[in-house]
PDB file of C-alpha atoms in Angstrom:
ATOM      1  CA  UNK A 294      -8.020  14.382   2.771  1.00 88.00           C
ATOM      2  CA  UNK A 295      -8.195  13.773  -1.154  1.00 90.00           C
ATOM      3  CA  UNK A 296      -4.971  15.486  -1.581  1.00 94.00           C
ATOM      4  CA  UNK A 297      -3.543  12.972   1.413  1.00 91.00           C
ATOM      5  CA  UNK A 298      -4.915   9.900  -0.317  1.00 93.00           C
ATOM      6  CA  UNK A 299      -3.832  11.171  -4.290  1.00 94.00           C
ATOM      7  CA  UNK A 300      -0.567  11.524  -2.888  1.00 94.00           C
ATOM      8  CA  UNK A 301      -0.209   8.037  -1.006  1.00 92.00           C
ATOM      9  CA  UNK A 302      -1.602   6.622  -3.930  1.00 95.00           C
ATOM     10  CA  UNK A 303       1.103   8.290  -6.165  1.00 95.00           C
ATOM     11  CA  UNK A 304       3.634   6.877  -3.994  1.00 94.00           C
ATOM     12  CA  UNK A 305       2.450   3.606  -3.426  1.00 95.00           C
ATOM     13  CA  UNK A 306       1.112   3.031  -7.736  1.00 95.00           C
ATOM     14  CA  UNK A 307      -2.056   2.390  -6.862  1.00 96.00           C
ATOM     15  CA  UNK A 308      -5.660   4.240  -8.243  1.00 97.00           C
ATOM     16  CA  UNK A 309      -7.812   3.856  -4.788  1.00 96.00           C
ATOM     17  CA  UNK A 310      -6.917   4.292  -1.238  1.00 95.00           C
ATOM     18  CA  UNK A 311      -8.086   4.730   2.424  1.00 93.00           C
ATOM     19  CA  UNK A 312      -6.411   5.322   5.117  1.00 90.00           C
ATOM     20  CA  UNK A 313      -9.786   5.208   7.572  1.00 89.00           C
ATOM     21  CA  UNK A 314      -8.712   2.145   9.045  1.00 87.00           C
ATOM     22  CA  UNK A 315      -7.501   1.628  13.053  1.00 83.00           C
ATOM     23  CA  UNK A 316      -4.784  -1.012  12.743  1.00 84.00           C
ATOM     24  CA  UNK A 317      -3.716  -3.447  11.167  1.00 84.00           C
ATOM     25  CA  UNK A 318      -5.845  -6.173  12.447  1.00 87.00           C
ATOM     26  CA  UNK A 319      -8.758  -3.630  11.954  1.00 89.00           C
ATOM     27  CA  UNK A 320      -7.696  -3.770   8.142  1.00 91.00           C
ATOM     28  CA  UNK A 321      -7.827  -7.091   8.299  1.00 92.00           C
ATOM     29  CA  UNK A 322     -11.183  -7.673   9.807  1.00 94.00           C
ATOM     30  CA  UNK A 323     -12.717  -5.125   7.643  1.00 95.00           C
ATOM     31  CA  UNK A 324     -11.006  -5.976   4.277  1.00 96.00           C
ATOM     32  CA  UNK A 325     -12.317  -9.594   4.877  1.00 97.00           C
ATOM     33  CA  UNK A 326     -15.890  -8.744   6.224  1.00 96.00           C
ATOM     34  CA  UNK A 327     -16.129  -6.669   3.391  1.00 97.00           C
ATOM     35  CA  UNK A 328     -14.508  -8.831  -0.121  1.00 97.00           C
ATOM     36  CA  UNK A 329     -15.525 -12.244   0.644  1.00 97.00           C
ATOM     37  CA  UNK A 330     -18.483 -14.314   1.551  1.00 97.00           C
ATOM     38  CA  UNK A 331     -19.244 -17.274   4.005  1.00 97.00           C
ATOM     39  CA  UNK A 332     -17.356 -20.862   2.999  1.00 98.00           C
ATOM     40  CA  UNK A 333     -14.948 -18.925   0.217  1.00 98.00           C
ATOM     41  CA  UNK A 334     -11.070 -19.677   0.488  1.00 98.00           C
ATOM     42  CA  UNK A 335      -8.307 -18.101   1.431  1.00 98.00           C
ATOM     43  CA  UNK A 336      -4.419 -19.224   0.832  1.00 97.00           C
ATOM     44  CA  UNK A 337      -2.414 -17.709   4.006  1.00 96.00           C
ATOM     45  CA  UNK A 338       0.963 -17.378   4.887  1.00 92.00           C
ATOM     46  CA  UNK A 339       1.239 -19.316   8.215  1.00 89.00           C
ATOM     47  CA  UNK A 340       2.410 -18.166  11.777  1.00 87.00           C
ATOM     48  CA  UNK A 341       5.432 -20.354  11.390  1.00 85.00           C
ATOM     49  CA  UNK A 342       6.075 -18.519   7.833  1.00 86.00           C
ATOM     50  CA  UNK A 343       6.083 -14.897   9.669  1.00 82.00           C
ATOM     51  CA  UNK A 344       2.124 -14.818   9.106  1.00 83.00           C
ATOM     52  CA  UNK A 345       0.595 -12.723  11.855  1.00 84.00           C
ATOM     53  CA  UNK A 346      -0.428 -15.156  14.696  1.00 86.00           C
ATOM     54  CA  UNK A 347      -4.599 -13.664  14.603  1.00 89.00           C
ATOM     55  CA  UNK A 348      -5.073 -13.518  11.167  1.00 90.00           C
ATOM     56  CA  UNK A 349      -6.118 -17.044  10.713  1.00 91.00           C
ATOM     57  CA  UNK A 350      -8.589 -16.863  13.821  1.00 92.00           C
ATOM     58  CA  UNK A 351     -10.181 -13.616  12.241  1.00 94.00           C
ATOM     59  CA  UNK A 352     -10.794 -15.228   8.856  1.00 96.00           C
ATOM     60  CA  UNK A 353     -11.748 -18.487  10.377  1.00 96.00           C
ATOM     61  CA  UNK A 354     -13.924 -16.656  12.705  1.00 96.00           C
ATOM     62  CA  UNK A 355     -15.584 -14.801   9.404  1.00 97.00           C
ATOM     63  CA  UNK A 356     -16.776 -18.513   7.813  1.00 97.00           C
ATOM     64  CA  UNK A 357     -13.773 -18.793   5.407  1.00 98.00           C
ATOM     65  CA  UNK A 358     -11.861 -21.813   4.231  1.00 98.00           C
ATOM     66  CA  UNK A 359      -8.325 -21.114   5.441  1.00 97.00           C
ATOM     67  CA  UNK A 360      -5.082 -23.111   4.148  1.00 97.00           C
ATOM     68  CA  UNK A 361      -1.308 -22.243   4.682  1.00 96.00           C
ATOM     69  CA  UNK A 362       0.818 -21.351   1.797  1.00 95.00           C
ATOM     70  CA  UNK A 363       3.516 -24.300   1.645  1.00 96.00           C
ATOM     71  CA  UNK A 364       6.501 -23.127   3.547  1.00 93.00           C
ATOM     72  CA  UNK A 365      10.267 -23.990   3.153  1.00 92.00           C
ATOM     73  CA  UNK A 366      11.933 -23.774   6.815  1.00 87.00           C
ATOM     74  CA  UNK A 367      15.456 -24.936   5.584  1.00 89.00           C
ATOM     75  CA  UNK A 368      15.071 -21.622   2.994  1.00 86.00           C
ATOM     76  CA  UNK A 369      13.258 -19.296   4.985  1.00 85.00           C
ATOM     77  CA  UNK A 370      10.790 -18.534   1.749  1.00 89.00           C
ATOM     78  CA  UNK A 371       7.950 -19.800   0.237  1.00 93.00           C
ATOM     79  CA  UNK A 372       8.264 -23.091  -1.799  1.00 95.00           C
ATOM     80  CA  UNK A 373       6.925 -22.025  -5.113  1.00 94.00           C
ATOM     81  CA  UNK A 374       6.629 -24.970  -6.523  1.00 95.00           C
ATOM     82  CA  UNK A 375       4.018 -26.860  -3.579  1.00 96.00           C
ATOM     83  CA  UNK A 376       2.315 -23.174  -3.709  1.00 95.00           C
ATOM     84  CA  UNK A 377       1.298 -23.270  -7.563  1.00 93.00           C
ATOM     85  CA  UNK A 378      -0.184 -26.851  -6.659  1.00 94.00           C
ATOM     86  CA  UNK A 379      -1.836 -26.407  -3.882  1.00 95.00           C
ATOM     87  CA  UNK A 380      -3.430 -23.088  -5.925  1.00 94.00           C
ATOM     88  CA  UNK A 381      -4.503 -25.617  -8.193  1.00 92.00           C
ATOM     89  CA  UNK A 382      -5.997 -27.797  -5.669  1.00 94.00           C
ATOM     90  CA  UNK A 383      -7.512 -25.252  -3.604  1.00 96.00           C
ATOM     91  CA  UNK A 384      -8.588 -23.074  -5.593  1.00 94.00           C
ATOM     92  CA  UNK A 385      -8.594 -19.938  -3.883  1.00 96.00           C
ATOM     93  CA  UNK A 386     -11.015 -16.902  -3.818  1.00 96.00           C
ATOM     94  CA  UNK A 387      -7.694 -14.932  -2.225  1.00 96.00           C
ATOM     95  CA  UNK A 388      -3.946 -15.169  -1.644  1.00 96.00           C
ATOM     96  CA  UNK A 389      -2.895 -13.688   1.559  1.00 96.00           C
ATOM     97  CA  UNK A 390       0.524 -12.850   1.952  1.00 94.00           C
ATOM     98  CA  UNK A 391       0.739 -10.899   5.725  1.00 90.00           C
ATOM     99  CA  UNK A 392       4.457 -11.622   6.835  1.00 82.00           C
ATOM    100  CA  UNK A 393       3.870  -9.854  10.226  1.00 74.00           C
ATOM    101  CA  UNK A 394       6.929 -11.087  11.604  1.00 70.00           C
ATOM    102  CA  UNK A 395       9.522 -10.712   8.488  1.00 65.00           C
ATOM    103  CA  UNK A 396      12.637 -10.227   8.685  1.00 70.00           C
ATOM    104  CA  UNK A 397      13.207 -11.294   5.020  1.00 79.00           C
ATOM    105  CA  UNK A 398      11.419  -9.211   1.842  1.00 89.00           C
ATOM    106  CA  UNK A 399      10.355 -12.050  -0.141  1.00 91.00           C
ATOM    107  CA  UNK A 400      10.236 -11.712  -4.378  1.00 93.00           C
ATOM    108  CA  UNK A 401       6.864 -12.838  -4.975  1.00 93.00           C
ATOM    109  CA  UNK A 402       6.702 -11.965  -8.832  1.00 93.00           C
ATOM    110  CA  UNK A 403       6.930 -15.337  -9.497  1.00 92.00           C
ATOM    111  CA  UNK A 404       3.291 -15.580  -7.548  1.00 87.00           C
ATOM    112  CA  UNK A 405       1.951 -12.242  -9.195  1.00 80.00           C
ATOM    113  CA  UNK A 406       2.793 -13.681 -12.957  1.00 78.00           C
ATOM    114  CA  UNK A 407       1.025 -16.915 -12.399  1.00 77.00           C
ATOM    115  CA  UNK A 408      -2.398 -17.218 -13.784  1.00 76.00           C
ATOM    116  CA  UNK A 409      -5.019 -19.648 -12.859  1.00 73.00           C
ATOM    117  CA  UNK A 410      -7.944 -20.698 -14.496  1.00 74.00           C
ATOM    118  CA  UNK A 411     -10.122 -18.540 -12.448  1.00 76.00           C
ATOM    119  CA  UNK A 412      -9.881 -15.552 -10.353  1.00 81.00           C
ATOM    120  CA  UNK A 413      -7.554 -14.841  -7.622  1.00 92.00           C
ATOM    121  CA  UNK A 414      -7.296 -11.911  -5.736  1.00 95.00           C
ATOM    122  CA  UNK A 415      -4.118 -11.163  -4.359  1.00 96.00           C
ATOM    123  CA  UNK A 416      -3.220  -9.000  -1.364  1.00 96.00           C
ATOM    124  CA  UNK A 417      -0.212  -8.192   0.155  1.00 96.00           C
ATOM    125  CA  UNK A 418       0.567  -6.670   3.790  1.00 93.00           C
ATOM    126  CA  UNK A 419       3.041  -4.298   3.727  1.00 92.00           C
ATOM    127  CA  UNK A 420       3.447  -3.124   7.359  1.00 88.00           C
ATOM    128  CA  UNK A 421       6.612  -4.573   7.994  1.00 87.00           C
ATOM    129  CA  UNK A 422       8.173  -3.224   5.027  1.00 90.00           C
ATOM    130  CA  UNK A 423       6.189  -0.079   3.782  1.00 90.00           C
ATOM    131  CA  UNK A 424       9.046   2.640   3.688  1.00 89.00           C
ATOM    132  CA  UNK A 425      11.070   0.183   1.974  1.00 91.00           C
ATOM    133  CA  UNK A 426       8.452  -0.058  -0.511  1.00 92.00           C
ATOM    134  CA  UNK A 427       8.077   3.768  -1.022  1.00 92.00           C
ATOM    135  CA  UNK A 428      11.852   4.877  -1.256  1.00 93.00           C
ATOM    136  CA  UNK A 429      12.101   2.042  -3.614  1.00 94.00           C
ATOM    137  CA  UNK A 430      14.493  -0.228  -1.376  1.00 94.00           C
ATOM    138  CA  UNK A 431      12.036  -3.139  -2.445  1.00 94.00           C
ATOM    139  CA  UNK A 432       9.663  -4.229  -5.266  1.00 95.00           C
ATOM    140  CA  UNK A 433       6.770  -2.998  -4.890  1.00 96.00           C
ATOM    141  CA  UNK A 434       3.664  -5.466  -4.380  1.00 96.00           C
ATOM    142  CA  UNK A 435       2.023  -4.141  -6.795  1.00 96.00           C
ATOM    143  CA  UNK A 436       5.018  -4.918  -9.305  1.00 96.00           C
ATOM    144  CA  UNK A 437       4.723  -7.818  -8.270  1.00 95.00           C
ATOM    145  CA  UNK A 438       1.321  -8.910  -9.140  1.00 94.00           C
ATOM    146  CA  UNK A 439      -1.025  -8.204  -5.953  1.00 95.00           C
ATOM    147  CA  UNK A 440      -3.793  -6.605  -6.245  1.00 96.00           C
ATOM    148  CA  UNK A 441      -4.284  -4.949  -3.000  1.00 97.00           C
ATOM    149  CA  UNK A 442      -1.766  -3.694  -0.239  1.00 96.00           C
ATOM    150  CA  UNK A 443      -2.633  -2.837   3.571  1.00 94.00           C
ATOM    151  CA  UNK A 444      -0.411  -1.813   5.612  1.00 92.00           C
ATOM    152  CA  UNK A 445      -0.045  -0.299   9.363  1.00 86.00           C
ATOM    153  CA  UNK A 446       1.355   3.232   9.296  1.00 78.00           C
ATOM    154  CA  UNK A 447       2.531   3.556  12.939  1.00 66.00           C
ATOM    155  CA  UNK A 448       5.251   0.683  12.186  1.00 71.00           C
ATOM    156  CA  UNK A 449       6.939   3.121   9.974  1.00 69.00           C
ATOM    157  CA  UNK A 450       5.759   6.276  10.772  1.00 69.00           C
ATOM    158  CA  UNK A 451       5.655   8.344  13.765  1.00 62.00           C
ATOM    159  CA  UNK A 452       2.136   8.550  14.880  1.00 61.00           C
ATOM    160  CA  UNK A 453      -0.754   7.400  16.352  1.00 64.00           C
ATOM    161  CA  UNK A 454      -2.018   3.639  15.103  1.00 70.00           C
ATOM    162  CA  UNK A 455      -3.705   3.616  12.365  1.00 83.00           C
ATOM    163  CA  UNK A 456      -3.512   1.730   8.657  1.00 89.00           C
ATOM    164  CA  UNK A 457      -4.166   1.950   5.013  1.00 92.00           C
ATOM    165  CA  UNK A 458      -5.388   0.180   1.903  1.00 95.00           C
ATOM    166  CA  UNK A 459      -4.379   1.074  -1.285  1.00 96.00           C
ATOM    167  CA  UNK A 460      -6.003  -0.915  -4.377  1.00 98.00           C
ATOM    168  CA  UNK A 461      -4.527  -1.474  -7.919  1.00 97.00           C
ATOM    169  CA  UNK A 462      -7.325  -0.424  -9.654  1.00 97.00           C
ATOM    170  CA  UNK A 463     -10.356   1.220  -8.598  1.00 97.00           C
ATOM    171  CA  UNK A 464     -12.452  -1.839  -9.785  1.00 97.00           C
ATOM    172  CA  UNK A 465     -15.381  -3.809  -8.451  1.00 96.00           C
ATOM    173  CA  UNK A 466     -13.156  -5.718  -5.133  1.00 96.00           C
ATOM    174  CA  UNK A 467     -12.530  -1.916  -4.566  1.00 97.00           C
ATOM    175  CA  UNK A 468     -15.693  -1.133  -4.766  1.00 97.00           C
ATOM    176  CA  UNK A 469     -16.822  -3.613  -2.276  1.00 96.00           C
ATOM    177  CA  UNK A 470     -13.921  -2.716   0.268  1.00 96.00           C
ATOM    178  CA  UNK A 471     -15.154   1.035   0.305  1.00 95.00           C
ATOM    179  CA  UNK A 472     -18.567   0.188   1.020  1.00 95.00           C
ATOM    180  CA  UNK A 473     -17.326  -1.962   3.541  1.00 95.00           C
ATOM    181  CA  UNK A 474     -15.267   0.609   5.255  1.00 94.00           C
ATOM    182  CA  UNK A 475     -18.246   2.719   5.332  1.00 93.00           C
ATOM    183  CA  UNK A 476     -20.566   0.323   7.243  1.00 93.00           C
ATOM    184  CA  UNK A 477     -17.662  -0.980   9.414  1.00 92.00           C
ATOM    185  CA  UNK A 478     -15.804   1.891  10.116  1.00 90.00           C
ATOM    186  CA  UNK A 479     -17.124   4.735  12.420  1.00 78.00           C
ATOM    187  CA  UNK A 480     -16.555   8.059  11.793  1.00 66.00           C
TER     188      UNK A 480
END
């Protein structure tokens, strides 16, 4: 299993990853039970964006603060400019980019590069898009900035469901996912 996980994480750039989860709403619910706390906030990509239609009942459902990430139907992409204010405004906790139903691979560098005055995790699902990612067809999210990619595998791969979260860096928000996939995954 360690050799399995080295070598996704080789492939993906990333210094921590598990693949124990069940799906991709499974990731979601666990990743979210498991980072953040009652009342923080969370910056989504909405339905009408490509956002997956359940993710904002699950985090709503979990006692966060959800917004949508401002949205430009006419360009099919998010409006950078109304995004970086409404990060100001808001303030998030996390940025949660989850384009379940994307047709377009979005350059989010832009996102990735900006800094705010406090800290903002930054996660990326990839399950639309993951091979692309790994033979290099598109930027990776972690070139891009994020912090965390999740992704389904059975999307992509032949298989039975199941997903994966690969961190950045093994830091604390790892830390505190791993845990949480211990107490909220069976094995």
């Amino acid at each position: 299993i360690n050799q399995i996980y080295t070598m996704w994480q080789d492939v993906l750039g990333g210094e921590a990853l598990s693949m124990r989860l069940l799906s991709g709403l499974h990731a979601h619910i666990v990743l979210f039970m498991s980072i953040t706390e009652i009342g923080q906030k969370v910056l989504a990509l909405p339905e009408k964006a490509g956002g997956h239609m359940a993710s904002y009942a699950i985090l709503q459902r979990l006692g966060l603060q959800v917004r949508d990430i401002p949205f430009d139907c006419k360009e099919m992409k998010v409006d950078q400019r109304r995004c970086i204010e409404e990060i100001e405004s808001f303030q998030p906790d996390i940025i949660f980019i989850d384009r379940s139903e994307g047709l377009i691979y979005e350059d989010f560098t832009w996102l990735g590069q900006y800094k705010t005055k406090y800290p903002c995790y930054k996660i990326f699902d990839a399950s639309q898009y993951l091979t692309n990612i790994m033979t290099n067809d598109y930027i990776s999210p972690f070139e891009m900035g994020f912090d965390l990619i999740l992704s389904t595998l059975h999307k992509n791969l032949p298989g039975p469901q199941r997903a994966l979260v690969c961190a950045k860096e093994a830091n604390e928000m790892w830390k505190r996912l791993r845990s949480g996939i211990s107490t909220y995954v069976s094995n």
